[in-house]
Amino acid sequence: MTDRQRVVRRLQETFAWRDTPVGEFADLSGWWRDPELLRMLGPSLAELHAGEAAGEAAGAAAAGQTDAGQTGQGARPADAPGRPTVVAGIETRGLVLGPLTALHLGVGFVEVRKEYRIAGEGQRDGDDPMLRAQTPPDYQDGGLTLMAPRRLFGPQDRVLLVDEWIESGAQANAVRRMVAEAGAEWAGVAVIVDACEPRVRERLGVRGLVAEADLPG
Ligand SMILES: O=P(O)(O)OC[C@H]1O[C@H](OP(=O)(O)OP(=O)(O)O)[C@H](O)[C@@H]1O
């Protein structure tokens, strides 16, 4: 069994849908509780984009990325062109998975915050200008604004976004706009569960470890 197959199997074994009075939710707590899975997640996410050649569009090779159990290509050497220079992660789960992935790649990490969750909202810009991008107004009952310090992305950067789940792609798209505003390059999205439509996958360069359909019902 390959490492990729082992990761997929453990993701499936430790995942559960939970019923609550307000609806069903995906319980991912078992993923973080499994030490072996936690160890493997960073390398597995990093390797989703490891095979890209310099200048290749991030989404061009997305087809087939949800084939559970397929082995990813090996990590590129540290100075390889096309390799991410920084990992970004959106709170909440991106703040866990991003650093795990960045550690494997040997690069730094940028936290992307949700503005309404930051105490003293909007107060941080004084001596530290922020990049901000909004999701559509109807997203999550009113939309949300994502933010990150502008100084953390530069024109020399190639940014890989890491998250646990992607569906509409609204949050990833907002981060992509922030990256573009900073003049940096977009490397794509590495995600555990890819539940997005093909056009979103291609546009954002999404590669996932599993499809939602691969998870137990
Ligand atoms: O593709 P999209 O439709 O944009 O959805 C994906 C986003 O939704 C989830 O975050 P959520 O807002 O649920 O964050 P939370 O963990 O902080 O509740 C997930 O972590 C992604 O960031």
Short mmCIF file of C-alpha atoms and ligand atoms in Angstrom, two decimals:
data_model
loop_
_atom_site.label_atom_id
_atom_site.label_comp_id
_atom_site.label_asym_id
_atom_site.label_seq_id
_atom_site.Cartn_x
_atom_site.Cartn_y
_atom_site.Cartn_z
CA MET A 1 0.00 0.00 0.00
CA THR A 2 1.34 3.44 -0.93
CA ASP A 3 1.52 6.37 1.49
CA ARG A 4 -1.30 8.05 -0.44
CA GLN A 5 -3.52 4.98 -0.12
CA ARG A 6 -2.72 4.78 3.60
CA VAL A 7 -3.70 8.43 4.10
CA VAL A 8 -6.95 8.00 2.19
CA ARG A 9 -7.88 4.92 4.19
CA ARG A 10 -7.23 6.63 7.52
CA LEU A 11 -9.17 9.71 6.42
CA GLN A 12 -12.11 7.44 5.68
CA GLU A 13 -11.81 5.42 8.88
CA THR A 14 -11.68 8.45 11.19
CA PHE A 15 -14.36 10.58 9.49
CA ALA A 16 -18.03 10.79 10.52
CA TRP A 17 -21.13 12.72 9.59
CA ARG A 18 -22.91 13.82 12.80
CA ASP A 19 -26.58 14.62 13.21
CA THR A 20 -27.43 17.65 15.31
CA PRO A 21 -30.69 19.55 15.93
CA VAL A 22 -29.58 22.14 13.35
CA GLY A 23 -28.45 19.66 10.73
CA GLU A 24 -25.68 17.33 9.75
CA PHE A 25 -22.02 18.28 9.96
CA ALA A 26 -18.75 16.70 8.91
CA ASP A 27 -16.86 15.69 12.04
CA LEU A 28 -13.14 15.93 11.30
CA SER A 29 -11.95 15.66 14.90
CA GLY A 30 -10.83 12.07 14.32
CA TRP A 31 -8.35 13.26 11.68
CA TRP A 32 -6.40 15.42 14.10
CA ARG A 33 -6.60 12.78 16.88
CA ASP A 34 -4.85 10.11 14.79
CA PRO A 35 -1.08 10.66 15.26
CA GLU A 36 -0.11 8.72 12.16
CA LEU A 37 -2.60 10.61 10.00
CA LEU A 38 -1.49 13.92 11.49
CA ARG A 39 2.10 13.06 10.60
CA MET A 40 1.19 12.17 7.02
CA LEU A 41 -1.14 15.07 6.21
CA GLY A 42 1.53 17.73 5.61
CA PRO A 43 3.63 15.62 3.21
CA SER A 44 0.51 14.34 1.44
CA LEU A 45 -0.88 17.84 0.88
CA ALA A 46 2.52 19.16 -0.20
CA GLU A 47 2.91 16.43 -2.77
CA LEU A 48 -0.40 17.19 -4.47
CA HIS A 49 1.32 20.02 -6.34
CA ALA A 50 4.83 18.63 -6.35
CA GLY A 51 4.85 17.50 -9.96
CA GLU A 52 4.25 20.85 -11.60
CA ALA A 53 6.72 22.10 -14.14
CA ALA A 54 7.78 25.72 -14.12
CA GLY A 55 5.15 27.98 -15.59
CA GLU A 56 2.52 25.27 -15.78
CA ALA A 57 -0.97 26.49 -14.95
CA ALA A 58 -1.82 25.26 -11.50
CA GLY A 59 -5.13 23.77 -12.50
CA ALA A 60 -4.11 22.20 -15.76
CA ALA A 61 -3.48 18.77 -14.36
CA ALA A 62 -6.39 18.65 -11.96
CA ALA A 63 -8.17 15.82 -13.76
CA GLY A 64 -8.05 12.61 -11.80
CA GLN A 65 -6.85 14.28 -8.61
CA THR A 66 -9.57 12.62 -6.56
CA ASP A 67 -8.57 9.10 -7.51
CA ALA A 68 -8.37 7.72 -4.00
CA GLY A 69 -5.25 5.69 -3.46
CA GLN A 70 -3.14 7.03 -6.32
CA THR A 71 0.41 7.78 -5.34
CA GLY A 72 1.42 11.42 -5.60
CA GLN A 73 4.66 12.37 -7.30
CA GLY A 74 7.75 12.90 -5.22
CA ALA A 75 8.61 16.23 -3.63
CA ARG A 76 10.58 18.61 -5.84
CA PRO A 77 14.05 19.72 -4.82
CA ALA A 78 14.12 22.89 -2.75
CA ASP A 79 15.34 25.09 -5.60
CA ALA A 80 13.04 23.66 -8.26
CA PRO A 81 11.18 26.24 -10.33
CA GLY A 82 7.44 26.19 -9.86
CA ARG A 83 7.74 25.17 -6.25
CA PRO A 84 5.67 27.16 -3.71
CA THR A 85 7.66 29.73 -1.77
CA VAL A 86 4.99 30.19 0.88
CA VAL A 87 1.89 28.41 2.16
CA ALA A 88 -1.30 30.26 3.11
CA GLY A 89 -4.12 28.89 5.23
CA ILE A 90 -7.57 30.24 6.07
CA GLU A 91 -8.78 30.01 9.64
CA THR A 92 -9.89 27.67 11.11
CA ARG A 93 -8.51 24.42 9.73
CA GLY A 94 -6.09 26.08 7.31
CA LEU A 95 -4.20 27.29 10.39
CA VAL A 96 -3.57 23.66 11.33
CA LEU A 97 -2.92 22.16 7.91
CA GLY A 98 -0.98 25.06 6.44
CA PRO A 99 1.93 24.86 8.88
CA LEU A 100 2.08 21.06 8.59
CA THR A 101 2.42 21.46 4.82
CA ALA A 102 4.84 24.39 5.01
CA LEU A 103 7.10 22.39 7.33
CA HIS A 104 7.36 19.65 4.74
CA LEU A 105 8.07 22.14 1.94
CA GLY A 106 10.58 24.06 4.01
CA VAL A 107 8.77 27.37 3.46
CA GLY A 108 6.95 29.86 5.67
CA PHE A 109 3.26 30.19 6.42
CA VAL A 110 0.77 33.07 6.21
CA GLU A 111 -2.41 32.99 8.25
CA VAL A 112 -5.50 34.35 6.50
CA ARG A 113 -7.95 35.62 9.09
CA LYS A 114 -11.69 36.21 8.99
CA GLU A 115 -12.10 39.88 9.79
CA TYR A 116 -15.14 39.58 12.02
CA ARG A 117 -13.25 37.21 14.31
CA ILE A 118 -10.47 39.67 15.02
CA ALA A 119 -10.88 41.76 18.14
CA GLY A 120 -10.68 45.46 17.37
CA GLU A 121 -11.79 44.79 13.81
CA GLY A 122 -10.02 46.96 11.26
CA GLN A 123 -7.66 48.41 13.85
CA ARG A 124 -4.58 46.60 12.64
CA ASP A 125 -4.03 48.63 9.51
CA GLY A 126 -2.38 51.59 11.19
CA ASP A 127 1.24 50.58 10.75
CA ASP A 128 0.61 47.21 9.10
CA PRO A 129 -1.45 47.49 5.89
CA MET A 130 -3.72 44.56 5.17
CA LEU A 131 -4.78 42.79 2.02
CA ARG A 132 -8.53 42.23 2.13
CA ALA A 133 -10.92 40.32 -0.09
CA GLN A 134 -14.62 39.63 0.30
CA THR A 135 -16.61 36.58 -0.60
CA PRO A 136 -19.91 37.17 -2.45
CA PRO A 137 -22.54 38.92 -0.26
CA ASP A 138 -24.79 35.86 -0.15
CA TYR A 139 -21.95 33.57 1.01
CA GLN A 140 -22.45 32.13 4.53
CA ASP A 141 -25.40 34.41 5.34
CA GLY A 142 -23.81 37.75 4.59
CA GLY A 143 -20.38 37.09 3.17
CA LEU A 144 -17.10 37.47 4.94
CA THR A 145 -13.92 39.44 4.56
CA LEU A 146 -10.59 37.65 4.58
CA MET A 147 -7.43 39.50 5.47
CA ALA A 148 -3.68 39.06 5.73
CA PRO A 149 -0.77 41.46 6.19
CA ARG A 150 0.33 42.82 2.83
CA ARG A 151 4.02 42.66 3.78
CA LEU A 152 3.91 38.83 3.94
CA PHE A 153 3.46 38.32 0.17
CA GLY A 154 5.80 39.70 -2.46
CA PRO A 155 6.16 39.59 -6.25
CA GLN A 156 8.74 36.83 -5.92
CA ASP A 157 6.29 34.54 -4.13
CA ARG A 158 4.41 31.54 -5.40
CA VAL A 159 1.56 30.91 -2.97
CA LEU A 160 0.00 27.53 -2.20
CA LEU A 161 -3.32 27.67 -0.32
CA VAL A 162 -3.99 24.74 2.00
CA ASP A 163 -7.36 23.92 3.53
CA GLU A 164 -9.39 20.97 4.75
CA TRP A 165 -12.42 21.29 2.45
CA ILE A 166 -13.43 23.21 -0.65
CA GLU A 167 -16.93 23.47 -1.99
CA SER A 168 -17.95 26.70 -3.75
CA GLY A 169 -14.37 27.96 -3.89
CA ALA A 170 -15.50 31.39 -2.60
CA GLN A 171 -12.90 31.63 0.16
CA ALA A 172 -10.07 30.28 -1.99
CA ASN A 173 -11.03 32.73 -4.72
CA ALA A 174 -10.87 35.59 -2.23
CA VAL A 175 -7.37 34.54 -1.21
CA ARG A 176 -6.37 34.29 -4.83
CA ARG A 177 -7.42 37.91 -5.35
CA MET A 178 -5.32 38.97 -2.37
CA VAL A 179 -2.32 37.12 -3.79
CA ALA A 180 -2.82 38.80 -7.16
CA GLU A 181 -3.11 42.21 -5.52
CA ALA A 182 0.28 41.60 -3.86
CA GLY A 183 1.77 40.76 -7.26
CA ALA A 184 2.51 37.18 -6.21
CA GLU A 185 1.89 34.03 -8.21
CA TRP A 186 -0.86 31.54 -7.43
CA ALA A 187 0.35 27.94 -7.09
CA GLY A 188 -3.10 26.45 -6.51
CA VAL A 189 -5.01 24.83 -3.67
CA ALA A 190 -4.09 21.65 -1.81
CA VAL A 191 -7.07 20.37 0.12
CA ILE A 192 -8.10 17.24 1.98
CA VAL A 193 -11.67 17.05 0.65
CA ASP A 194 -12.38 18.29 -2.85
CA ALA A 195 -16.13 18.88 -3.11
CA CYS A 196 -16.00 21.57 -5.78
CA GLU A 197 -17.28 21.63 -9.33
CA PRO A 198 -14.88 20.93 -12.20
CA ARG A 199 -14.87 24.55 -13.41
CA VAL A 200 -13.93 25.74 -9.88
CA ARG A 201 -11.25 23.06 -9.64
CA GLU A 202 -9.71 24.12 -12.89
CA ARG A 203 -9.96 27.87 -12.29
CA LEU A 204 -8.34 27.71 -8.85
CA GLY A 205 -5.96 24.80 -9.46
CA VAL A 206 -7.49 22.60 -6.79
CA ARG A 207 -6.05 19.21 -5.96
CA GLY A 208 -7.53 17.06 -3.22
CA LEU A 209 -6.67 13.92 -1.33
CA VAL A 210 -10.25 12.63 -1.45
CA ALA A 211 -13.57 13.53 -3.04
CA GLU A 212 -16.57 13.97 -0.77
CA ALA A 213 -17.98 10.81 -2.34
CA ASP A 214 -14.93 8.87 -1.10
CA LEU A 215 -15.93 9.54 2.51
CA PRO A 216 -18.26 7.17 4.35
CA GLY A 217 -21.92 8.23 4.12
O1 LIG B 1 -15.23 26.50 -0.93
P1 LIG B 1 -16.02 27.30 0.05
O2 LIG B 1 -17.49 27.25 -0.20
O3 LIG B 1 -15.48 28.70 0.19
O4 LIG B 1 -15.87 26.61 1.46
C1 LIG B 1 -14.64 26.20 1.94
C2 LIG B 1 -14.30 26.89 3.20
O5 LIG B 1 -15.29 26.53 4.19
C3 LIG B 1 -14.61 25.96 5.30
O6 LIG B 1 -14.40 26.95 6.22
P2 LIG B 1 -15.52 27.50 7.21
O7 LIG B 1 -15.95 28.84 6.74
O8 LIG B 1 -16.57 26.47 7.45
O9 LIG B 1 -14.59 27.76 8.44
P3 LIG B 1 -14.56 27.41 9.96
O10 LIG B 1 -13.79 26.15 10.03
O11 LIG B 1 -13.82 28.55 10.54
O12 LIG B 1 -15.98 27.30 10.41
C4 LIG B 1 -13.27 25.49 4.77
O13 LIG B 1 -12.28 25.52 5.76
C5 LIG B 1 -12.95 26.43 3.66
O14 LIG B 1 -12.17 27.52 4.10
#
